[in-house]
Amino acid sequence: MSGLDGVVQPLLTDMYQITMAYAYWSAGTHASNAVFDLFFRVNPFHGEFTIFAGLSDCVEFLRKFRFSASDIEYLKAELPSAKPEFFEYLAKLTAREVKLYAIPEGTVVFPRLPLLRVEGPLALVQLLETALLNLINYASLVATNAARFRLATGPKAELLEFGLRRAQGPNGGLSASKYSYLGGFDGTSNVMAGKLFGIPVRGTHAHAFVMSFASTSGAAALQHATLTHKTTGQKHNLRQLSFKWRDTLLRASMFESRSKANDGELCAFISYASAFPENFLGLVDTYDVIRSGLINFCAVAMALDECGYRAIGIRIDSGDLAYLSRVSYKCFQSISSKYNKPYFADLRIVVSNDINEETVISLNEQGHSINSYGIGTHLVTCQKQPALGCVYKLVEIGHEPCIKLSNDINKVTIPGQKKVYRLYGKDGHPLLDLMQLNDENPPEVGSKVLCRHPFEETKRAYVCPNKVELLHQLYWGDGVVKEHAPDLKKLRDRVLGQMESLRADIKRTLNPTPYKVSVSEKLYSFMHDLWLENAPIGELC
Amino acid sequence: MSGLDGVVQPLLTDMYQITMAYAYWSAGTHASNAVFDLFFRVNPFHGEFTIFAGLSDCVEFLRKFRFSASDIEYLKAELPSAKPEFFEYLAKLTAREVKLYAIPEGTVVFPRLPLLRVEGPLALVQLLETALLNLINYASLVATNAARFRLATGPKAELLEFGLRRAQGPNGGLSASKYSYLGGFDGTSNVMAGKLFGIPVRGTHAHAFVMSFASTSGAAALQHATLTHKTTGQKHNLRQLSFKWRDTLLRASMFESRSKANDGELCAFISYASAFPENFLGLVDTYDVIRSGLINFCAVAMALDECGYRAIGIRIDSGDLAYLSRVSYKCFQSISSKYNKPYFADLRIVVSNDINEETVISLNEQGHSINSYGIGTHLVTCQKQPALGCVYKLVEIGHEPCIKLSNDINKVTIPGQKKVYRLYGKDGHPLLDLMQLNDENPPEVGSKVLCRHPFEETKRAYVCPNKVELLHQLYWGDGVVKEHAPDLKKLRDRVLGQMESLRADIKRTLNPTPYKVSVSEKLYSFMHDLWLENAPIGELC
């Protein structure tokens, strides 16, 4: 069962795909063999890399592609002038005759690489466009965003996706959770994503939980908060123990503040800890981190300790996160050493509150003691660049290559069917990607190959690869899945591995080095000849 | 049937809602009566208004709220330490005991107004938080964005949503289409949205369609493109007619350019027009608008005319949209007058290509002849501000009002149950909104009422309303829908009416005037007393 099941249907498309299908069908060109490339033109987030994601959803879409009877009825009503035979054609249509070549999901990719190459009858492959773009665009964008957060926090930090409430509706939230995890996050708050995709799910409590114990009835409920000792089986009153520990710790001057902390908050922590003695992580900023939250947390943590349980840590959701994390860390160190509780020095410090990539970088510069981040809005909305801008362009029709011209050179397409190779250097890093005509011999390890910039004629380089990798594989053909997607966890590992192998200067935030996507000498000549052949000549006389 | 059906389930929530529910249940506070307000703190897009949307989805969510057996199994596995009785409690839970008060969907709203007031047993209303936020946040954001585009283009322009391929997955695209329409758009390209929500669907063809006729086979297919005259029934060869008209128009110097336009493009237009003689709208920028697309379009449009059909217009998807629209308009005028075809002067000029609100404003300044806009990426991703930031805050627990404190005054909540009134002036415009304690007498028409800024004590005004409107209604209670949502078309009309009634200075793009959301004298004193009671006093001695 997938939460996406109900929606990724052939009708999830732009109307012009349907009208074009009818026009092709009317002209009799619907069965012409067509080849489309799906690619993007610019890396997102001012970066120089992108994580390719969404492929398995595309394969699933092809596998199930079929207009339902009610779809056909709807389309008939929308296109009253179309001939009935067209709807018979649509009703029988499946993706059997489509071939889908793709770069493996989770690969680091770059502008102009065909992420997908879709071949098949013109009208049919045209009808696939919108759904394929929809499935790749956001998945790749959010996976890339996640990978950038991973780069910024380093490999050891825990990264949690908290964005469900800010996503584009329910399913936007599910896509965000799934592809953040693929991009290198450790978990999500989204329970449905946990159930559907097996992603680790995390969460403790909110400010409202703390506030609810401010009332007399809330606090009264705790009078009999007994907790059984983890090993001895002895019963303890967690409430009494926590109040006692708060006095003890305050008298021992373990805190920066001597304030009497908020009692409702203490009751809330006691309540949470007695419900989850193995998983007590307290949100400490409802009233004031230093004057209240931290004190109450430590009191309950030490009370839990007396019952044989170890607290997990704290979450800070407002204020100066770098400073508050350092104060908290210092406090944990003091208690750890005074009471000889080594684990207390390593309590987890989670931060949240509108964190973006720049916040993480700034926290790193300031110095902090954070070891876990909850990222919501900026991760799921990709605030810095909320769309990747993938396009789906015709590159061959009726076995003749074709080219889309544009006054903007970046919008010119690279015609025809191409093979794409990734060439690696001696140190194991990828050097560049090379596109060739389909019938050229592949580049050979140890042999010099000329790689050209697709548009700028003076930019050329000889490369002598240490390893050559053909990027595309056939994922769908003859009506069956040709290559099964690894599970989400394996895709995540693949992304981490790919990011590891990418040169540091390509990954850096400030002025990263562009990775080169080049074309062979033959492809260069071929596309420029076709370009000149098709470009209109201006007349100024 | 709704495409959202499969997903808006109780499990679409953050894990901490579940853990809190367990902690409430363990402490015995789960049945305490709680009241939450759902509101936002800042209007989006640097504007001073927001359109409230997503309410009917919330009511639907409440109506269906029930954990499935497999949800319960999943939660048991995730919370192995929780007592079995808790899961029995969850399995029986419905939204029967919840009361949902809300401002009507499609109302113009402002920061701090409770859009929803949710009352009921603490654990249950806590469990609703994430889904309600998810359903309101994006719906309201995109509806507001749509309303801003409508303001910028004026009431007569046609506005079409083209964003499916750039949305957050399939369902993100559906939400975008639905709430863009609610916010004042005229139609969408998203066929599924048309089927599910009855939104008018639009679309013609893409560049790939034109390119596909560049091949010899594509052009050959057209040799026998016969079209039957609309009224006389006579058969015409549309291909011959179009080529003839192109020569005629070029010889008559009807265009800025004397170039021989692209033949593949002409064939594509002929093909499209013969499939849709009543709906011929040509995309004219595949090769060059002035040197090719416009010429070919006019040729086919005049050929169609000879067959008794009227072309619809053109779409321009690149280049200088203001200039190209003016050139096209001028050309249509000339042909209209030379061949005495009045409708030709009014042919539709649609533009697309990454248009945002600023683009529209800039086009207005430059002068243009556009009468239809296709808006994609910037509409659905809300690039300028991709999240509204609604929050869901506890304002009363166990019939005691409570307040969330914060060092940031904007984050302090307004405690307790409140009644909200919109006060109107003599000219029919809303003057301000006034929140009162639940038991205060409503403001009266013609009587002076003191309205205070909720936080700044010197900001006060007497208002003498000409009309008083109670904003909240009960939408869900006693397990039934209390107020049925109007259909989408009526909600759209409501938005247009609301926008019409809002003062122009509040709506303007540059430095708009903030609309005042005030509190009564009694509410002011009440909240400030509670605030002082709860705020910790610093110690600097």
PDB file of N, CA and C in Angstrom, chain A residues 7 9 11 13-16 19-20 24 27 70-71 74 129 134 137-138 164-166 168-171 189 191-192 194-195 202 204 206 209 212 216 221 272 380 383 394 400, chain B residues 9 11 13-16 19-20 24 27 70-71 74 129 134 137-138 164-165 168-171 189 191-192 194-195 202 204 206 209 211-212 216 221 272 380 386 390 400:
ATOM      1  N   VAL A   7      -3.260   8.554  -6.746  1.00  0.00           N
ATOM      2  CA  VAL A   7      -3.128   9.786  -7.485  1.00  0.00           C
ATOM      3  C   VAL A   7      -2.288   9.704  -8.758  1.00  0.00           C
ATOM      4  N   GLN A   9      -1.888   8.679 -11.729  1.00  0.00           N
ATOM      5  CA  GLN A   9      -2.653   8.021 -12.770  1.00  0.00           C
ATOM      6  C   GLN A   9      -2.422   8.812 -14.057  1.00  0.00           C
ATOM      7  N   LEU A  11      -4.263  10.447 -15.801  1.00  0.00           N
ATOM      8  CA  LEU A  11      -4.970  11.730 -15.866  1.00  0.00           C
ATOM      9  C   LEU A  11      -4.237  12.832 -15.097  1.00  0.00           C
ATOM     10  N   THR A  13      -2.036  14.877 -15.508  1.00  0.00           N
ATOM     11  CA  THR A  13      -1.269  15.389 -16.632  1.00  0.00           C
ATOM     12  C   THR A  13      -1.820  16.741 -17.043  1.00  0.00           C
ATOM     13  N   ASP A  14      -1.068  17.436 -17.852  1.00  0.00           N
ATOM     14  CA  ASP A  14      -1.563  18.697 -18.395  1.00  0.00           C
ATOM     15  C   ASP A  14      -2.468  18.412 -19.582  1.00  0.00           C
ATOM     16  N   MET A  15      -3.507  19.201 -19.703  1.00  0.00           N
ATOM     17  CA  MET A  15      -4.498  18.993 -20.760  1.00  0.00           C
ATOM     18  C   MET A  15      -3.847  18.960 -22.141  1.00  0.00           C
ATOM     19  N   TYR A  16      -2.779  19.734 -22.325  1.00  0.00           N
ATOM     20  CA  TYR A  16      -2.238  19.784 -23.687  1.00  0.00           C
ATOM     21  C   TYR A  16      -1.638  18.457 -24.118  1.00  0.00           C
ATOM     22  N   THR A  19      -4.674  16.878 -25.716  1.00  0.00           N
ATOM     23  CA  THR A  19      -5.030  17.478 -27.011  1.00  0.00           C
ATOM     24  C   THR A  19      -3.961  17.148 -28.061  1.00  0.00           C
ATOM     25  N   MET A  20      -2.690  17.159 -27.637  1.00  0.00           N
ATOM     26  CA  MET A  20      -1.639  16.782 -28.591  1.00  0.00           C
ATOM     27  C   MET A  20      -1.797  15.331 -29.026  1.00  0.00           C
ATOM     28  N   TYR A  24      -1.970  14.186 -32.801  1.00  0.00           N
ATOM     29  CA  TYR A  24      -1.070  13.171 -33.383  1.00  0.00           C
ATOM     30  C   TYR A  24      -1.904  12.039 -33.981  1.00  0.00           C
ATOM     31  N   ALA A  27      -3.525  13.071 -37.122  1.00  0.00           N
ATOM     32  CA  ALA A  27      -2.586  13.203 -38.240  1.00  0.00           C
ATOM     33  C   ALA A  27      -1.967  11.861 -38.593  1.00  0.00           C
ATOM     34  N   SER A  70     -13.760   5.800 -16.098  1.00  0.00           N
ATOM     35  CA  SER A  70     -14.296   7.122 -15.731  1.00  0.00           C
ATOM     36  C   SER A  70     -13.398   8.246 -16.263  1.00  0.00           C
ATOM     37  N   ASP A  71     -12.091   7.970 -16.382  1.00  0.00           N
ATOM     38  CA  ASP A  71     -11.200   8.948 -17.024  1.00  0.00           C
ATOM     39  C   ASP A  71     -11.657   9.204 -18.456  1.00  0.00           C
ATOM     40  N   TYR A  74     -14.705  11.261 -18.637  1.00  0.00           N
ATOM     41  CA  TYR A  74     -14.394  12.664 -18.369  1.00  0.00           C
ATOM     42  C   TYR A  74     -13.771  13.327 -19.603  1.00  0.00           C
ATOM     43  N   GLU A 129       4.755  12.790 -20.134  1.00  0.00           N
ATOM     44  CA  GLU A 129       5.613  13.922 -19.750  1.00  0.00           C
ATOM     45  C   GLU A 129       5.327  14.503 -18.361  1.00  0.00           C
ATOM     46  N   ASN A 134       6.719  15.673 -12.780  1.00  0.00           N
ATOM     47  CA  ASN A 134       6.228  15.874 -11.421  1.00  0.00           C
ATOM     48  C   ASN A 134       6.939  14.933 -10.448  1.00  0.00           C
ATOM     49  N   ASN A 137      10.996  16.021 -10.449  1.00  0.00           N
ATOM     50  CA  ASN A 137      11.368  17.387 -10.059  1.00  0.00           C
ATOM     51  C   ASN A 137      11.493  17.560  -8.559  1.00  0.00           C
ATOM     52  N   TYR A 138      10.423  17.318  -7.832  1.00  0.00           N
ATOM     53  CA  TYR A 138      10.450  17.607  -6.401  1.00  0.00           C
ATOM     54  C   TYR A 138      11.294  16.591  -5.639  1.00  0.00           C
ATOM     55  N   LEU A 164       6.198  18.146   7.864  1.00  0.00           N
ATOM     56  CA  LEU A 164       4.874  17.760   7.366  1.00  0.00           C
ATOM     57  C   LEU A 164       3.866  18.904   7.377  1.00  0.00           C
ATOM     58  N   ARG A 165       3.870  19.697   8.441  1.00  0.00           N
ATOM     59  CA  ARG A 165       2.851  20.750   8.557  1.00  0.00           C
ATOM     60  C   ARG A 165       3.040  21.885   7.565  1.00  0.00           C
ATOM     61  N   ARG A 166       4.196  21.982   6.960  1.00  0.00           N
ATOM     62  CA  ARG A 166       4.464  23.076   6.018  1.00  0.00           C
ATOM     63  C   ARG A 166       4.548  22.606   4.573  1.00  0.00           C
ATOM     64  N   GLN A 168       3.276  20.879   0.813  1.00  0.00           N
ATOM     65  CA  GLN A 168       2.166  21.129  -0.114  1.00  0.00           C
ATOM     66  C   GLN A 168       1.123  20.041   0.039  1.00  0.00           C
ATOM     67  N   GLY A 169       0.356  20.126   1.100  1.00  0.00           N
ATOM     68  CA  GLY A 169      -0.696  19.142   1.317  1.00  0.00           C
ATOM     69  C   GLY A 169      -0.117  17.820   1.796  1.00  0.00           C
ATOM     70  N   PRO A 170      -1.014  16.865   2.056  1.00  0.00           N
ATOM     71  CA  PRO A 170      -0.614  15.605   2.662  1.00  0.00           C
ATOM     72  C   PRO A 170       0.433  14.848   1.871  1.00  0.00           C
ATOM     73  N   ASN A 171       0.255  14.789   0.565  1.00  0.00           N
ATOM     74  CA  ASN A 171       1.170  13.992  -0.213  1.00  0.00           C
ATOM     75  C   ASN A 171       2.500  14.679  -0.431  1.00  0.00           C
ATOM     76  N   SER A 189       9.521  13.037  11.439  1.00  0.00           N
ATOM     77  CA  SER A 189       8.443  13.061  12.431  1.00  0.00           C
ATOM     78  C   SER A 189       7.157  12.488  11.842  1.00  0.00           C
ATOM     79  N   VAL A 191       4.579  10.143  10.780  1.00  0.00           N
ATOM     80  CA  VAL A 191       4.286   8.760  11.144  1.00  0.00           C
ATOM     81  C   VAL A 191       3.863   7.947   9.914  1.00  0.00           C
ATOM     82  N   MET A 192       3.070   8.570   9.053  1.00  0.00           N
ATOM     83  CA  MET A 192       2.625   7.879   7.842  1.00  0.00           C
ATOM     84  C   MET A 192       3.826   7.481   6.969  1.00  0.00           C
ATOM     85  N   GLY A 194       6.715   6.812   8.068  1.00  0.00           N
ATOM     86  CA  GLY A 194       7.330   5.684   8.753  1.00  0.00           C
ATOM     87  C   GLY A 194       6.623   4.387   8.380  1.00  0.00           C
ATOM     88  N   LYS A 195       5.297   4.450   8.394  1.00  0.00           N
ATOM     89  CA  LYS A 195       4.521   3.247   8.093  1.00  0.00           C
ATOM     90  C   LYS A 195       4.690   2.835   6.624  1.00  0.00           C
ATOM     91  N   ARG A 202      10.638   9.826  14.633  1.00  0.00           N
ATOM     92  CA  ARG A 202      11.065  10.408  15.893  1.00  0.00           C
ATOM     93  C   ARG A 202      10.094  11.467  16.362  1.00  0.00           C
ATOM     94  N   THR A 204       8.937  13.713  20.400  1.00  0.00           N
ATOM     95  CA  THR A 204       8.713  13.630  21.836  1.00  0.00           C
ATOM     96  C   THR A 204       7.463  14.420  22.215  1.00  0.00           C
ATOM     97  N   ALA A 206       5.480  18.701  22.485  1.00  0.00           N
ATOM     98  CA  ALA A 206       5.427  20.088  22.033  1.00  0.00           C
ATOM     99  C   ALA A 206       5.251  21.030  23.224  1.00  0.00           C
ATOM    100  N   PHE A 209       2.115  20.547  25.337  1.00  0.00           N
ATOM    101  CA  PHE A 209       2.170  19.505  26.363  1.00  0.00           C
ATOM    102  C   PHE A 209       2.603  20.119  27.700  1.00  0.00           C
ATOM    103  N   SER A 212      -0.077  22.380  29.119  1.00  0.00           N
ATOM    104  CA  SER A 212      -1.278  21.703  29.630  1.00  0.00           C
ATOM    105  C   SER A 212      -1.112  21.328  31.099  1.00  0.00           C
ATOM    106  N   THR A 216      -4.228  23.426  37.279  1.00  0.00           N
ATOM    107  CA  THR A 216      -4.226  22.693  38.546  1.00  0.00           C
ATOM    108  C   THR A 216      -4.569  21.221  38.334  1.00  0.00           C
ATOM    109  N   ALA A 221      -2.894  15.527  38.569  1.00  0.00           N
ATOM    110  CA  ALA A 221      -2.902  14.184  38.000  1.00  0.00           C
ATOM    111  C   ALA A 221      -1.629  13.409  38.321  1.00  0.00           C
ATOM    112  N   TYR A 272       5.902  13.005  31.189  1.00  0.00           N
ATOM    113  CA  TYR A 272       6.460  12.411  29.974  1.00  0.00           C
ATOM    114  C   TYR A 272       7.448  11.297  30.316  1.00  0.00           C
ATOM    115  N   VAL A 380      11.466  21.083   3.408  1.00  0.00           N
ATOM    116  CA  VAL A 380      10.385  20.586   2.546  1.00  0.00           C
ATOM    117  C   VAL A 380       9.952  21.596   1.490  1.00  0.00           C
ATOM    118  N   GLN A 383      12.991  26.451   0.390  1.00  0.00           N
ATOM    119  CA  GLN A 383      12.775  27.901   0.345  1.00  0.00           C
ATOM    120  C   GLN A 383      13.754  28.615  -0.601  1.00  0.00           C
ATOM    121  N   LEU A 394      11.927  16.605 -26.818  1.00  0.00           N
ATOM    122  CA  LEU A 394      12.006  15.675 -27.941  1.00  0.00           C
ATOM    123  C   LEU A 394      13.404  15.758 -28.557  1.00  0.00           C
ATOM    124  N   GLU A 400      14.796  10.215 -36.752  1.00  0.00           N
ATOM    125  CA  GLU A 400      15.636  11.364 -37.144  1.00  0.00           C
ATOM    126  C   GLU A 400      15.859  12.250 -35.917  1.00  0.00           C
TER     127      GLU A 400
ATOM    128  N   GLN B   9      -5.282  10.780   6.763  1.00  0.00           N
ATOM    129  CA  GLN B   9      -5.685   9.830   7.773  1.00  0.00           C
ATOM    130  C   GLN B   9      -5.032  10.262   9.073  1.00  0.00           C
ATOM    131  N   LEU B  11      -2.924   8.964  10.829  1.00  0.00           N
ATOM    132  CA  LEU B  11      -1.487   8.688  10.916  1.00  0.00           C
ATOM    133  C   LEU B  11      -0.657   9.742  10.200  1.00  0.00           C
ATOM    134  N   THR B  13       0.596  12.463  10.689  1.00  0.00           N
ATOM    135  CA  THR B  13       0.830  13.326  11.831  1.00  0.00           C
ATOM    136  C   THR B  13       2.279  13.205  12.256  1.00  0.00           C
ATOM    137  N   ASP B  14       2.697  14.133  13.112  1.00  0.00           N
ATOM    138  CA  ASP B  14       4.043  14.029  13.663  1.00  0.00           C
ATOM    139  C   ASP B  14       4.036  13.050  14.831  1.00  0.00           C
ATOM    140  N   MET B  15       5.107  12.301  14.947  1.00  0.00           N
ATOM    141  CA  MET B  15       5.197  11.271  15.992  1.00  0.00           C
ATOM    142  C   MET B  15       4.943  11.844  17.376  1.00  0.00           C
ATOM    143  N   TYR B  16       5.364  13.105  17.591  1.00  0.00           N
ATOM    144  CA  TYR B  16       5.201  13.602  18.959  1.00  0.00           C
ATOM    145  C   TYR B  16       3.737  13.753  19.363  1.00  0.00           C
ATOM    146  N   THR B  19       3.161  10.327  20.903  1.00  0.00           N
ATOM    147  CA  THR B  19       3.819  10.149  22.203  1.00  0.00           C
ATOM    148  C   THR B  19       3.157  11.049  23.251  1.00  0.00           C
ATOM    149  N   MET B  20       2.778  12.260  22.869  1.00  0.00           N
ATOM    150  CA  MET B  20       2.075  13.131  23.823  1.00  0.00           C
ATOM    151  C   MET B  20       0.739  12.511  24.225  1.00  0.00           C
ATOM    152  N   TYR B  24      -0.357  11.901  27.955  1.00  0.00           N
ATOM    153  CA  TYR B  24      -1.612  12.429  28.522  1.00  0.00           C
ATOM    154  C   TYR B  24      -2.441  11.276  29.081  1.00  0.00           C
ATOM    155  N   ALA B  27      -0.995   9.979  32.246  1.00  0.00           N
ATOM    156  CA  ALA B  27      -1.194  10.891  33.369  1.00  0.00           C
ATOM    157  C   ALA B  27      -2.681  11.052  33.690  1.00  0.00           C
ATOM    158  N   SER B  70      -4.386  -1.506  10.847  1.00  0.00           N
ATOM    159  CA  SER B  70      -2.962  -1.604  10.509  1.00  0.00           C
ATOM    160  C   SER B  70      -2.178  -0.413  11.079  1.00  0.00           C
ATOM    161  N   ASP B  71      -2.850   0.749  11.212  1.00  0.00           N
ATOM    162  CA  ASP B  71      -2.210   1.887  11.897  1.00  0.00           C
ATOM    163  C   ASP B  71      -1.855   1.492  13.328  1.00  0.00           C
ATOM    164  N   TYR B  74       1.041  -0.768  13.500  1.00  0.00           N
ATOM    165  CA  TYR B  74       2.286  -0.033  13.274  1.00  0.00           C
ATOM    166  C   TYR B  74       2.701   0.730  14.534  1.00  0.00           C
ATOM    167  N   GLU B 129      -3.561  18.162  15.362  1.00  0.00           N
ATOM    168  CA  GLU B 129      -2.752  19.335  15.017  1.00  0.00           C
ATOM    169  C   GLU B 129      -2.090  19.281  13.639  1.00  0.00           C
ATOM    170  N   ASN B 134      -1.317  21.095   8.136  1.00  0.00           N
ATOM    171  CA  ASN B 134      -0.947  20.724   6.765  1.00  0.00           C
ATOM    172  C   ASN B 134      -2.042  21.128   5.779  1.00  0.00           C
ATOM    173  N   ASN B 137      -2.266  25.323   5.872  1.00  0.00           N
ATOM    174  CA  ASN B 137      -1.075  26.100   5.521  1.00  0.00           C
ATOM    175  C   ASN B 137      -0.919  26.324   4.020  1.00  0.00           C
ATOM    176  N   TYR B 138      -0.815  25.238   3.277  1.00  0.00           N
ATOM    177  CA  TYR B 138      -0.524  25.389   1.862  1.00  0.00           C
ATOM    178  C   TYR B 138      -1.739  25.896   1.090  1.00  0.00           C
ATOM    179  N   LEU B 164       1.569  21.891 -12.464  1.00  0.00           N
ATOM    180  CA  LEU B 164       1.609  20.499 -12.000  1.00  0.00           C
ATOM    181  C   LEU B 164       3.015  19.900 -12.000  1.00  0.00           C
ATOM    182  N   ARG B 165       3.788  20.177 -13.047  1.00  0.00           N
ATOM    183  CA  ARG B 165       5.093  19.529 -13.149  1.00  0.00           C
ATOM    184  C   ARG B 165       6.105  20.028 -12.132  1.00  0.00           C
ATOM    185  N   GLN B 168       4.958  19.784  -5.400  1.00  0.00           N
ATOM    186  CA  GLN B 168       5.528  18.780  -4.494  1.00  0.00           C
ATOM    187  C   GLN B 168       4.816  17.452  -4.697  1.00  0.00           C
ATOM    188  N   GLY B 169       5.153  16.775  -5.753  1.00  0.00           N
ATOM    189  CA  GLY B 169       4.537  15.481  -6.007  1.00  0.00           C
ATOM    190  C   GLY B 169       3.114  15.636  -6.500  1.00  0.00           C
ATOM    191  N   PRO B 170       2.487  14.494  -6.828  1.00  0.00           N
ATOM    192  CA  PRO B 170       1.172  14.497  -7.457  1.00  0.00           C
ATOM    193  C   PRO B 170       0.106  15.238  -6.654  1.00  0.00           C
ATOM    194  N   ASN B 171       0.077  15.022  -5.358  1.00  0.00           N
ATOM    195  CA  ASN B 171      -0.980  15.629  -4.585  1.00  0.00           C
ATOM    196  C   ASN B 171      -0.729  17.097  -4.320  1.00  0.00           C
ATOM    197  N   SER B 189      -4.260  23.541 -16.091  1.00  0.00           N
ATOM    198  CA  SER B 189      -3.879  22.553 -17.102  1.00  0.00           C
ATOM    199  C   SER B 189      -4.032  21.135 -16.559  1.00  0.00           C
ATOM    200  N   VAL B 191      -5.477  17.934 -15.596  1.00  0.00           N
ATOM    201  CA  VAL B 191      -6.698  17.233 -15.996  1.00  0.00           C
ATOM    202  C   VAL B 191      -7.364  16.551 -14.795  1.00  0.00           C
ATOM    203  N   MET B 192      -6.537  15.959 -13.935  1.00  0.00           N
ATOM    204  CA  MET B 192      -7.083  15.295 -12.745  1.00  0.00           C
ATOM    205  C   MET B 192      -7.846  16.291 -11.867  1.00  0.00           C
ATOM    206  N   GLY B 194      -9.360  18.867 -12.905  1.00  0.00           N
ATOM    207  CA  GLY B 194     -10.612  19.117 -13.610  1.00  0.00           C
ATOM    208  C   GLY B 194     -11.622  18.036 -13.296  1.00  0.00           C
ATOM    209  N   LYS B 195     -11.169  16.800 -13.334  1.00  0.00           N
ATOM    210  CA  LYS B 195     -12.074  15.680 -13.084  1.00  0.00           C
ATOM    211  C   LYS B 195     -12.552  15.673 -11.627  1.00  0.00           C
ATOM    212  N   ARG B 202      -7.595  23.679 -19.344  1.00  0.00           N
ATOM    213  CA  ARG B 202      -7.151  24.295 -20.590  1.00  0.00           C
ATOM    214  C   ARG B 202      -5.820  23.716 -21.041  1.00  0.00           C
ATOM    215  N   THR B 204      -3.265  23.379 -25.033  1.00  0.00           N
ATOM    216  CA  THR B 204      -3.249  23.161 -26.475  1.00  0.00           C
ATOM    217  C   THR B 204      -2.109  22.242 -26.855  1.00  0.00           C
ATOM    218  N   ALA B 206       2.578  21.686 -27.064  1.00  0.00           N
ATOM    219  CA  ALA B 206       3.906  22.060 -26.576  1.00  0.00           C
ATOM    220  C   ALA B 206       4.870  22.212 -27.750  1.00  0.00           C
ATOM    221  N   PHE B 209       5.414  19.148 -29.927  1.00  0.00           N
ATOM    222  CA  PHE B 209       4.429  18.907 -30.980  1.00  0.00           C
ATOM    223  C   PHE B 209       4.896  19.536 -32.295  1.00  0.00           C
ATOM    224  N   MET B 211       7.988  20.418 -33.041  1.00  0.00           N
ATOM    225  CA  MET B 211       9.222  19.769 -33.493  1.00  0.00           C
ATOM    226  C   MET B 211       8.948  18.425 -34.156  1.00  0.00           C
ATOM    227  N   SER B 212       7.925  17.740 -33.698  1.00  0.00           N
ATOM    228  CA  SER B 212       7.669  16.401 -34.240  1.00  0.00           C
ATOM    229  C   SER B 212       7.280  16.469 -35.719  1.00  0.00           C
ATOM    230  N   THR B 216      10.365  14.359 -41.905  1.00  0.00           N
ATOM    231  CA  THR B 216       9.698  14.154 -43.190  1.00  0.00           C
ATOM    232  C   THR B 216       8.399  13.365 -43.017  1.00  0.00           C
ATOM    233  N   ALA B 221       2.486  13.157 -43.348  1.00  0.00           N
ATOM    234  CA  ALA B 221       1.197  12.723 -42.816  1.00  0.00           C
ATOM    235  C   ALA B 221       0.071  13.691 -43.140  1.00  0.00           C
ATOM    236  N   TYR B 272      -2.823  20.532 -35.877  1.00  0.00           N
ATOM    237  CA  TYR B 272      -3.580  20.854 -34.672  1.00  0.00           C
ATOM    238  C   TYR B 272      -4.945  21.453 -35.022  1.00  0.00           C
ATOM    239  N   VAL B 380       2.639  27.683  -7.848  1.00  0.00           N
ATOM    240  CA  VAL B 380       2.487  26.479  -7.017  1.00  0.00           C
ATOM    241  C   VAL B 380       3.555  26.370  -5.943  1.00  0.00           C
ATOM    242  N   PRO B 386       7.516  30.266   0.492  1.00  0.00           N
ATOM    243  CA  PRO B 386       6.910  28.955   0.275  1.00  0.00           C
ATOM    244  C   PRO B 386       6.208  28.330   1.474  1.00  0.00           C
ATOM    245  N   CYS B 390       1.437  28.713   9.687  1.00  0.00           N
ATOM    246  CA  CYS B 390       0.365  28.612  10.677  1.00  0.00           C
ATOM    247  C   CYS B 390       0.844  27.805  11.873  1.00  0.00           C
ATOM    248  N   GLU B 400      -9.411  26.511  32.100  1.00  0.00           N
ATOM    249  CA  GLU B 400      -8.582  27.648  32.538  1.00  0.00           C
ATOM    250  C   GLU B 400      -7.803  28.166  31.327  1.00  0.00           C
TER     251      GLU B 400
END
